[in-house]
Amino acid sequence: QVQLQESGPGLVKPSETLSLTCSVSGDSISTYYWNWIRQPPGKGLEWIGSIYYSGSTNSNPSLKSRVTLSVDTSKNHFSLKLTSVTAADTAFYYCARGSPYFDYWGQGTLVTVSS
Amino acid sequence: AIQLTQSPSSLSASLGDRVTITCRASQGVSSSLAWYQQKPGKPPKLLIYHASSLISGVPSRFSGSGSGTDFTLTISSLQPEDFATYYCQQFNTYLPITFGQGTRLEIK
């Protein structure tokens, strides 16, 4: 059974960097694409970006200048860094498997941007 | 980016009703469209991909159709567990993945 689990700080100060990791179990990260998707509380879904095990990435142009995606095949996990955060970046952050459709998702982690 | 507009934004229906949700794309996406179901406090669940292909384990009362810019998700006979928010999602090779704004399906 494929499982994804997000981890990272739940509170980040404005202008700082949001860092999250998604640990994958039940599947090798050296297959498929792996994604980050976010959802502000009570609102809709926004795709942040995807990464392949080779390190090839694709990001949403609306966030691209602030997003860094990385993958660690030895740990079977992948990570997101989002720089210069503001209150608008407060959201549930999900990691998900697949491209172009997302068939397995983590439970999500709420990241609040506040001083 | 391709915009997806879902209608209606919210919908009240009764058990056993047939329900249709529409997703319209601002430009053609061929059949590269999926539907997700999301319940409160949970991640979205993939129901349909490639516009009309049902994910294994999803009840057959769910169906999808369409291509190009107009798509529909139909639930043939509403069950209690179907009350949720539904999102469409498109993929285009050269443009970012986007989602519709969601359709909230409530019990009448």
Coordinates of N, CA and C in Angstrom, one line a residue:
Chain A
Q1 N 0.8 -1.2 0.0 CA 0.0 0.0 0.0 C 0.9 1.3 0.0
V2 N 0.7 2.1 -1.0 CA 1.5 3.3 -1.1 C 1.0 4.3 -0.1
Q3 N 1.9 4.9 0.7 CA 1.6 5.9 1.7 C 2.6 7.1 1.5
L4 N 2.0 8.3 1.7 CA 2.8 9.5 1.6 C 2.6 10.3 2.9
Q5 N 3.6 10.8 3.5 CA 3.5 11.6 4.7 C 4.3 12.8 4.7
E6 N 3.6 14.0 4.8 CA 4.3 15.2 4.9 C 4.8 15.5 6.3
S7 N 5.9 16.2 6.3 CA 6.5 16.7 7.6 C 7.2 18.0 7.4
G8 N 7.2 18.8 8.5 CA 7.8 20.1 8.5 C 7.1 21.0 9.5
P9 N 7.7 22.2 9.7 CA 7.1 23.2 10.6 C 5.7 23.6 10.2
G10 N 4.9 23.7 11.2 CA 3.5 24.2 11.0 C 3.4 25.7 11.1
L11 N 4.4 26.4 11.5 CA 4.4 27.8 11.6 C 5.7 28.4 11.0
V12 N 5.5 29.3 10.1 CA 6.7 30.0 9.4 C 6.4 31.5 9.5
K13 N 7.5 32.2 9.8 CA 7.4 33.7 9.8 C 7.4 34.3 8.4
P14 N 6.7 35.4 8.2 CA 6.7 36.1 7.0 C 8.2 36.4 6.5
S15 N 8.4 36.3 5.2 CA 9.7 36.5 4.6 C 10.7 35.3 4.7
E16 N 10.3 34.3 5.5 CA 11.2 33.2 5.7 C 10.9 32.1 4.7
T17 N 11.5 31.0 4.8 CA 11.4 29.9 3.9 C 10.6 28.7 4.5
L18 N 9.6 28.3 3.8 CA 8.8 27.1 4.1 C 9.5 25.9 3.6
S19 N 9.7 24.9 4.5 CA 10.4 23.6 4.1 C 9.6 22.4 4.5
L20 N 9.3 21.6 3.5 CA 8.5 20.4 3.8 C 9.1 19.2 3.1
T21 N 8.9 18.0 3.8 CA 9.4 16.8 3.2 C 8.3 15.8 3.1
C22 N 8.2 15.0 2.0 CA 7.2 14.0 1.9 C 8.0 12.6 1.9
S23 N 7.7 11.8 2.8 CA 8.2 10.5 2.9 C 7.3 9.5 2.2
V24 N 7.9 8.7 1.4 CA 7.1 7.7 0.6 C 7.4 6.3 1.1
S25 N 6.3 5.5 1.3 CA 6.5 4.1 1.7 C 5.6 3.3 0.8
G26 N 5.9 2.0 0.6 CA 5.1 1.1 -0.2 C 5.4 1.3 -1.7
D27 N 6.3 2.1 -2.1 CA 6.6 2.4 -3.5 C 8.0 3.0 -3.6
S28 N 8.7 2.7 -4.7 CA 10.0 3.3 -4.8 C 9.8 4.7 -5.4
I29 N 10.6 5.7 -4.9 CA 10.4 7.0 -5.4 C 11.1 7.1 -6.8
S30 N 11.8 6.1 -7.2 CA 12.4 6.0 -8.5 C 11.4 5.6 -9.6
T31 N 10.2 5.9 -9.4 CA 9.1 5.6 -10.4 C 8.2 6.8 -10.3
Y32 N 7.4 7.1 -11.3 CA 6.4 8.1 -11.3 C 7.0 9.5 -11.1
Y33 N 6.2 10.5 -11.1 CA 6.5 11.9 -10.7 C 5.9 12.1 -9.3
W34 N 6.4 13.0 -8.6 CA 6.0 13.3 -7.3 C 5.7 14.8 -7.2
N35 N 4.6 15.2 -6.5 CA 4.1 16.5 -6.6 C 3.8 17.2 -5.3
W36 N 3.7 18.5 -5.3 CA 3.2 19.3 -4.2 C 2.0 20.1 -4.7
I37 N 1.0 20.0 -3.8 CA -0.3 20.7 -4.1 C -0.7 21.4 -2.8
R38 N -1.2 22.6 -2.9 CA -1.7 23.2 -1.7 C -3.1 23.7 -1.8
Q39 N -3.7 24.0 -0.6 CA -5.1 24.3 -0.5 C -5.3 25.3 0.7
P40 N -5.4 26.6 0.4 CA -5.7 27.5 1.6 C -7.0 27.0 2.3
P41 N -7.1 27.2 3.6 CA -8.3 26.7 4.3 C -9.6 27.2 3.7
G42 N -10.5 26.3 3.4 CA -11.8 26.6 2.8 C -11.8 27.0 1.4
K43 N -10.6 26.8 0.7 CA -10.5 27.2 -0.7 C -10.1 26.1 -1.6
G44 N -9.8 26.4 -2.9 CA -9.5 25.4 -3.8 C -8.1 24.9 -3.9
L45 N -7.8 24.1 -4.8 CA -6.5 23.4 -4.9 C -5.6 24.1 -5.9
E46 N -4.3 24.2 -5.6 CA -3.3 24.8 -6.5 C -2.1 23.9 -6.6
W47 N -1.8 23.5 -7.8 CA -0.6 22.7 -8.1 C 0.7 23.5 -7.9
I48 N 1.6 23.1 -7.1 CA 2.9 23.8 -6.9 C 3.9 23.4 -7.9
G49 N 4.1 22.0 -8.0 CA 5.2 21.5 -8.9 C 5.4 20.1 -8.8
S50 N 6.2 19.5 -9.7 CA 6.4 18.1 -9.7 C 7.9 17.8 -9.9
I51 N 8.4 16.6 -9.4 CA 9.8 16.3 -9.6 C 9.8 14.8 -9.9
Y52 N 10.8 14.4 -10.8 CA 11.0 13.0 -11.1 C 12.3 12.6 -10.4
Y53 N 12.5 11.3 -10.2 CA 13.6 10.8 -9.4 C 14.9 11.3 -10.0
S54 N 14.9 11.6 -11.3 CA 16.2 12.0 -11.9 C 16.5 13.4 -11.5
G55 N 15.6 14.1 -10.9 CA 15.8 15.5 -10.5 C 15.1 16.5 -11.4
S56 N 14.5 16.0 -12.5 CA 13.8 16.9 -13.4 C 12.6 17.5 -12.8
T57 N 12.4 18.8 -12.9 CA 11.3 19.4 -12.2 C 10.4 20.2 -13.1
N58 N 9.2 20.5 -12.7 CA 8.3 21.4 -13.4 C 7.5 22.1 -12.3
S59 N 7.4 23.4 -12.4 CA 6.7 24.2 -11.4 C 5.7 25.1 -12.0
N60 N 4.7 25.5 -11.2 CA 3.7 26.5 -11.5 C 4.4 27.8 -11.7
P61 N 4.2 28.4 -12.9 CA 4.9 29.7 -13.1 C 4.6 30.8 -12.1
S62 N 3.4 30.7 -11.5 CA 3.0 31.7 -10.5 C 3.8 31.6 -9.2
L63 N 4.5 30.5 -9.0 CA 5.3 30.3 -7.8 C 6.8 30.0 -8.2
K64 N 7.1 29.8 -9.5 CA 8.3 29.2 -9.9 C 9.6 29.9 -9.3
S65 N 9.6 31.2 -9.2 CA 10.8 31.9 -8.7 C 11.0 31.6 -7.3
R66 N 10.0 31.1 -6.5 CA 10.2 30.9 -5.1 C 10.3 29.4 -4.7
V67 N 10.1 28.6 -5.7 CA 10.0 27.1 -5.4 C 11.3 26.4 -5.7
T68 N 11.7 25.5 -4.8 CA 12.8 24.6 -5.1 C 12.3 23.2 -4.7
L69 N 12.4 22.3 -5.7 CA 12.0 20.9 -5.4 C 13.3 20.0 -5.5
S70 N 13.3 19.0 -4.6 CA 14.5 18.1 -4.6 C 14.0 16.7 -4.2
V71 N 14.8 15.7 -4.5 CA 14.5 14.4 -4.3 C 15.7 13.6 -3.7
D72 N 15.5 12.8 -2.7 CA 16.5 12.0 -2.2 C 16.1 10.5 -2.3
T73 N 16.7 9.9 -3.3 CA 16.3 8.5 -3.6 C 16.7 7.5 -2.5
S74 N 17.8 7.9 -1.8 CA 18.3 7.0 -0.8 C 17.4 7.0 0.4
K75 N 16.7 8.1 0.6 CA 15.7 8.1 1.8 C 14.3 8.0 1.3
N76 N 14.1 7.8 0.0 CA 12.8 7.6 -0.6 C 11.9 8.8 -0.2
H77 N 12.4 10.0 -0.3 CA 11.6 11.2 0.0 C 11.9 12.3 -0.9
F78 N 11.0 13.3 -1.0 CA 11.2 14.4 -1.8 C 10.8 15.7 -1.0
S79 N 11.3 16.8 -1.4 CA 11.1 18.0 -0.5 C 10.7 19.2 -1.3
L80 N 10.1 20.2 -0.6 CA 9.7 21.5 -1.1 C 10.3 22.6 -0.3
K81 N 10.8 23.6 -1.0 CA 11.2 24.8 -0.3 C 10.5 26.0 -1.0
L82 N 9.9 26.8 -0.2 CA 9.2 28.0 -0.8 C 9.7 29.2 0.0
T83 N 10.3 30.1 -0.8 CA 11.0 31.2 -0.1 C 10.1 32.4 0.0
S84 N 10.5 33.4 0.8 CA 9.8 34.7 0.9 C 8.3 34.5 1.1
V85 N 7.9 33.7 2.1 CA 6.5 33.5 2.3 C 5.8 34.7 2.9
T86 N 4.5 34.7 2.5 CA 3.6 35.7 3.1 C 2.4 35.0 3.6
A87 N 1.4 35.8 4.2 CA 0.2 35.2 4.7 C -0.6 34.4 3.6
A88 N -0.4 34.8 2.4 CA -1.1 34.2 1.2 C -0.6 32.8 1.0
D89 N 0.5 32.4 1.6 CA 1.0 31.1 1.5 C 0.5 30.1 2.6
T90 N -0.3 30.6 3.5 CA -0.9 29.8 4.5 C -1.9 28.8 3.8
A91 N -1.7 27.5 4.1 CA -2.4 26.5 3.3 C -2.2 25.1 3.9
F92 N -3.0 24.2 3.5 CA -2.7 22.8 3.7 C -1.8 22.4 2.5
Y93 N -0.7 21.8 2.8 CA 0.2 21.4 1.8 C 0.2 19.9 1.7
Y94 N -0.1 19.4 0.5 CA -0.2 18.0 0.2 C 0.9 17.5 -0.7
C95 N 1.4 16.3 -0.5 CA 2.3 15.7 -1.5 C 1.4 14.6 -2.2
A96 N 1.7 14.3 -3.4 CA 0.9 13.4 -4.2 C 1.8 12.7 -5.2
R97 N 1.4 11.5 -5.6 CA 2.1 10.8 -6.6 C 1.4 10.9 -8.0
G98 N 2.2 11.0 -9.0 CA 1.6 10.8 -10.4 C 1.8 12.0 -11.3
S99 N 1.6 11.7 -12.5 CA 1.6 12.7 -13.6 C 0.9 12.1 -14.8
P100 N -0.1 12.8 -15.3 CA -0.6 14.1 -14.9 C -1.7 14.0 -13.9
Y101 N -2.1 12.8 -13.4 CA -3.1 12.7 -12.4 C -2.5 12.2 -11.1
F102 N -3.2 12.5 -10.0 CA -2.6 12.3 -8.7 C -3.4 11.2 -8.0
D103 N -2.8 10.0 -8.0 CA -3.6 8.8 -7.5 C -3.4 8.5 -6.0
Y104 N -2.3 8.9 -5.4 CA -2.0 8.8 -4.0 C -1.6 10.1 -3.4
W105 N -2.2 10.4 -2.3 CA -2.0 11.7 -1.6 C -1.6 11.5 -0.1
G106 N -0.8 12.4 0.4 CA -0.6 12.4 1.8 C -1.8 13.0 2.5
Q107 N -1.8 13.0 3.8 CA -2.9 13.5 4.6 C -2.9 15.0 4.6
G108 N -1.8 15.6 4.3 CA -1.7 17.1 4.3 C -1.2 17.6 5.6
T109 N -0.5 18.8 5.5 CA 0.0 19.4 6.7 C -0.4 20.9 6.6
L110 N -0.9 21.5 7.6 CA -1.2 22.9 7.6 C 0.0 23.7 7.9
V111 N 0.3 24.6 7.1 CA 1.4 25.6 7.3 C 0.8 27.0 7.4
T112 N 1.1 27.6 8.5 CA 0.6 28.9 8.8 C 1.7 29.9 8.7
V113 N 1.5 31.0 8.0 CA 2.6 32.0 7.9 C 2.1 33.2 8.8
S114 N 2.9 33.4 9.9 CA 2.5 34.4 10.8 C 3.7 34.8 11.7
S115 N 3.8 36.0 12.1 CA 4.8 36.4 13.0 C 4.5 36.1 14.5
Chain B
A1 N -2.3 30.3 -18.1 CA -2.8 29.1 -17.6 C -4.2 28.8 -18.0
I2 N -4.5 27.6 -18.1 CA -5.9 27.2 -18.5 C -6.8 27.3 -17.3
Q3 N -7.9 28.0 -17.5 CA -8.8 28.1 -16.4 C -9.9 27.1 -16.5
L4 N -10.3 26.5 -15.4 CA -11.4 25.5 -15.4 C -12.5 26.1 -14.5
T5 N -13.7 26.2 -15.1 CA -14.9 26.7 -14.4 C -15.9 25.6 -14.2
Q6 N -16.2 25.4 -13.0 CA -17.1 24.3 -12.6 C -18.5 25.0 -12.4
S7 N -19.5 24.2 -12.8 CA -20.9 24.7 -12.4 C -21.8 23.5 -12.1
P8 N -22.6 23.6 -11.1 CA -22.7 24.8 -10.2 C -21.6 24.8 -9.2
S9 N -21.5 25.9 -8.5 CA -20.5 26.0 -7.4 C -20.9 25.2 -6.2
S10 N -22.2 25.1 -6.0 CA -22.8 24.3 -5.0 C -24.1 23.7 -5.4
L11 N -24.5 22.6 -4.8 CA -25.6 21.8 -5.3 C -26.3 21.1 -4.1
S12 N -27.6 21.2 -4.0 CA -28.3 20.4 -3.0 C -29.1 19.3 -3.7
A13 N -28.9 18.1 -3.2 CA -29.6 17.0 -3.9 C -30.0 16.0 -2.8
S14 N -30.9 15.1 -3.2 CA -31.4 14.0 -2.3 C -30.8 12.7 -2.6
L15 N -30.9 11.8 -1.6 CA -30.4 10.4 -1.9 C -31.2 9.8 -3.1
G16 N -30.5 9.2 -3.9 CA -31.0 8.5 -5.1 C -31.1 9.4 -6.3
D17 N -30.9 10.7 -6.2 CA -30.9 11.7 -7.3 C -29.8 11.4 -8.3
R18 N -30.0 11.8 -9.5 CA -28.9 11.8 -10.5 C -28.4 13.2 -10.6
V19 N -27.1 13.3 -10.5 CA -26.4 14.6 -10.4 C -25.4 14.8 -11.5
T20 N -25.3 15.9 -12.1 CA -24.3 16.2 -13.1 C -23.6 17.5 -12.7
I21 N -22.3 17.5 -12.8 CA -21.4 18.6 -12.5 C -20.6 18.9 -13.8
T22 N -20.5 20.1 -14.2 CA -19.9 20.5 -15.4 C -18.6 21.2 -15.2
C23 N -17.6 21.0 -16.0 CA -16.3 21.6 -16.0 C -16.0 22.1 -17.4
R24 N -15.8 23.4 -17.5 CA -15.5 24.0 -18.8 C -14.1 24.6 -18.8
A25 N -13.2 24.3 -19.7 CA -11.9 24.7 -19.8 C -11.8 26.0 -20.7
S26 N -10.9 26.9 -20.4 CA -10.7 28.1 -21.2 C -10.1 27.9 -22.5
Q27 N -9.5 26.7 -22.7 CA -9.0 26.3 -24.0 C -9.0 24.8 -24.0
G28 N -8.9 24.2 -25.2 CA -9.0 22.7 -25.3 C -7.9 22.0 -24.6
V29 N -8.3 20.9 -23.9 CA -7.3 20.0 -23.2 C -7.4 18.6 -23.7
S30 N -8.0 18.4 -24.8 CA -8.3 17.1 -25.4 C -9.1 16.3 -24.3
S31 N -8.5 15.1 -23.9 CA -9.2 14.3 -22.9 C -8.4 14.3 -21.6
S32 N -7.5 15.3 -21.4 CA -6.6 15.3 -20.2 C -7.3 16.0 -19.1
L33 N -8.3 15.3 -18.5 CA -9.1 15.9 -17.4 C -9.4 14.8 -16.4
A34 N -9.3 15.1 -15.2 CA -9.6 14.2 -14.1 C -10.6 14.8 -13.1
W35 N -11.3 14.0 -12.4 CA -12.2 14.4 -11.3 C -11.8 13.8 -10.0
Y36 N -11.9 14.7 -9.0 CA -11.5 14.3 -7.6 C -12.7 14.5 -6.7
Q37 N -12.8 13.7 -5.6 CA -13.8 13.9 -4.5 C -13.0 14.3 -3.3
Q38 N -13.4 15.3 -2.5 CA -12.8 15.6 -1.3 C -13.8 15.8 -0.2
K39 N -13.5 15.1 0.9 CA -14.4 15.2 2.1 C -13.6 16.0 3.1
P40 N -14.3 16.7 4.1 CA -13.7 17.6 5.0 C -12.6 16.9 5.8
G41 N -11.4 17.6 5.9 CA -10.3 17.1 6.6 C -9.5 16.0 5.9
K42 N -9.9 15.7 4.7 CA -9.2 14.6 3.9 C -8.6 15.2 2.6
P43 N -7.6 14.4 2.1 CA -7.1 14.8 0.8 C -8.0 14.5 -0.3
P44 N -7.9 15.1 -1.5 CA -8.7 14.7 -2.6 C -8.5 13.2 -3.0
K45 N -9.5 12.6 -3.5 CA -9.4 11.2 -4.0 C -9.7 11.2 -5.5
L46 N -8.8 10.6 -6.2 CA -9.0 10.5 -7.7 C -10.1 9.5 -8.0
L47 N -11.1 10.0 -8.8 CA -12.2 9.2 -9.2 C -12.1 8.8 -10.7
I48 N -11.8 9.8 -11.5 CA -11.9 9.6 -13.0 C -10.7 10.3 -13.6
Y49 N -10.0 9.6 -14.5 CA -8.9 10.2 -15.3 C -9.1 10.1 -16.8
H50 N -8.4 10.9 -17.5 CA -8.5 10.8 -19.0 C -10.0 11.0 -19.4
A51 N -10.7 11.9 -18.6 CA -12.1 12.3 -18.9 C -13.1 11.3 -18.5
S52 N -12.9 10.0 -18.8 CA -13.9 9.0 -18.6 C -13.5 7.7 -18.1
S53 N -12.2 7.6 -17.7 CA -11.7 6.3 -17.2 C -11.9 6.3 -15.7
L54 N -12.6 5.2 -15.2 CA -12.9 5.1 -13.8 C -11.8 4.5 -13.0
I55 N -11.3 5.0 -12.0 CA -10.3 4.4 -11.1 C -10.8 3.1 -10.5
S56 N -10.0 2.1 -10.5 CA -10.4 0.9 -9.9 C -10.9 1.1 -8.4
G57 N -12.0 0.5 -8.1 CA -12.6 0.6 -6.8 C -13.6 1.7 -6.6
V58 N -13.6 2.6 -7.6 CA -14.6 3.7 -7.5 C -16.0 3.1 -8.0
P59 N -17.1 3.4 -7.3 CA -18.4 2.8 -7.7 C -18.8 3.2 -9.1
S60 N -19.4 2.3 -9.8 CA -19.8 2.5 -11.2 C -20.9 3.6 -11.3
R61 N -21.5 4.1 -10.2 CA -22.5 5.1 -10.4 C -21.8 6.5 -10.8
F62 N -20.5 6.5 -10.6 CA -19.7 7.7 -11.1 C -19.3 7.5 -12.6
S63 N -19.5 8.5 -13.4 CA -19.0 8.4 -14.7 C -18.6 9.8 -15.2
G64 N -17.7 9.8 -16.2 CA -17.2 11.1 -16.7 C -17.3 11.1 -18.2
S65 N -17.5 12.3 -18.8 CA -17.6 12.4 -20.2 C -17.0 13.7 -20.7
G66 N -16.8 13.8 -22.0 CA -16.4 15.1 -22.6 C -15.0 15.0 -23.2
S67 N -14.7 16.1 -23.9 CA -13.4 16.3 -24.5 C -13.3 17.7 -25.0
G68 N -12.1 18.2 -25.2 CA -11.9 19.5 -25.7 C -12.1 20.5 -24.5
T69 N -13.2 21.2 -24.5 CA -13.4 22.2 -23.4 C -14.5 21.9 -22.5
D70 N -15.4 21.0 -22.8 CA -16.6 20.7 -21.9 C -16.6 19.3 -21.4
F71 N -16.7 19.2 -20.1 CA -16.7 17.9 -19.4 C -17.8 17.8 -18.4
T72 N -18.2 16.6 -18.1 CA -19.2 16.4 -17.1 C -18.8 15.2 -16.2
L73 N -19.2 15.3 -14.9 CA -19.1 14.2 -14.0 C -20.6 13.9 -13.6
T74 N -21.0 12.7 -13.7 CA -22.3 12.3 -13.4 C -22.3 11.3 -12.3
I75 N -23.2 11.4 -11.3 CA -23.4 10.4 -10.3 C -24.8 10.0 -10.5
S76 N -25.0 8.7 -10.8 CA -26.3 8.2 -11.3 C -27.4 8.1 -10.2
S77 N -26.9 7.8 -9.0 CA -27.9 7.6 -7.9 C -27.1 7.9 -6.6
L78 N -27.4 9.1 -6.0 CA -26.6 9.6 -4.9 C -26.7 8.7 -3.7
Q79 N -25.6 8.4 -3.1 CA -25.5 7.7 -1.8 C -25.0 8.6 -0.7
P80 N -25.2 8.2 0.5 CA -24.8 9.1 1.6 C -23.4 9.5 1.6
E81 N -22.5 8.6 1.2 CA -21.1 8.9 1.2 C -20.6 9.8 0.0
D82 N -21.5 10.1 -0.9 CA -21.2 11.0 -2.0 C -21.2 12.4 -1.7
F83 N -21.7 12.8 -0.6 CA -21.8 14.2 -0.3 C -20.4 14.7 0.1
A84 N -19.9 15.6 -0.7 CA -18.5 16.0 -0.7 C -18.3 17.2 -1.6
T85 N -17.1 17.6 -1.8 CA -16.7 18.6 -2.8 C -16.0 17.9 -3.9
Y86 N -16.3 18.3 -5.1 CA -15.7 17.7 -6.3 C -14.9 18.7 -7.1
Y87 N -13.8 18.3 -7.6 CA -12.9 19.2 -8.3 C -12.5 18.5 -9.7
C88 N -12.5 19.3 -10.7 CA -11.9 18.8 -12.0 C -10.4 19.3 -12.0
Q89 N -9.6 18.7 -12.8 CA -8.2 19.0 -13.0 C -7.8 18.8 -14.4
Q90 N -7.0 19.7 -15.0 CA -6.6 19.5 -16.4 C -5.1 19.4 -16.4
F91 N -4.7 18.8 -17.5 CA -3.2 18.7 -17.8 C -3.0 19.1 -19.3
N92 N -2.1 19.9 -19.5 CA -1.7 20.3 -20.8 C -0.2 20.4 -20.8
T93 N 0.4 19.8 -21.8 CA 1.9 19.6 -21.8 C 2.7 20.9 -21.5
Y94 N 2.2 21.9 -22.1 CA 3.0 23.2 -22.0 C 2.5 24.2 -21.1
L95 N 1.5 23.9 -20.3 CA 0.9 24.8 -19.4 C 0.7 24.2 -18.0
P96 N 0.7 25.0 -16.9 CA 0.6 24.4 -15.6 C -0.7 23.6 -15.4
I97 N -0.6 22.6 -14.6 CA -1.8 21.9 -14.1 C -2.7 22.8 -13.3
T98 N -3.9 22.8 -13.6 CA -4.9 23.6 -12.8 C -6.1 22.8 -12.4
F99 N -6.8 23.3 -11.4 CA -8.0 22.7 -10.9 C -9.2 23.7 -11.0
G100 N -10.4 23.1 -11.1 CA -11.5 23.9 -11.0 C -11.7 24.4 -9.6
Q101 N -12.7 25.3 -9.4 CA -12.8 26.0 -8.1 C -13.6 25.1 -7.1
G102 N -14.2 24.0 -7.6 CA -14.9 23.0 -6.8 C -16.4 23.2 -6.8
T103 N -17.1 22.1 -6.6 CA -18.5 22.0 -6.5 C -18.9 21.3 -5.2
R104 N -19.5 22.0 -4.4 CA -19.9 21.4 -3.1 C -21.3 20.8 -3.2
L105 N -21.3 19.5 -3.0 CA -22.6 18.7 -3.1 C -23.1 18.4 -1.7
E106 N -24.3 19.0 -1.4 CA -24.9 18.9 -0.1 C -26.2 18.1 -0.1
I107 N -26.6 17.7 1.1 CA -27.8 16.9 1.2 C -29.0 17.9 1.3
K108 N -30.0 17.6 0.5 CA -31.2 18.5 0.5 C -32.1 18.1 1.7

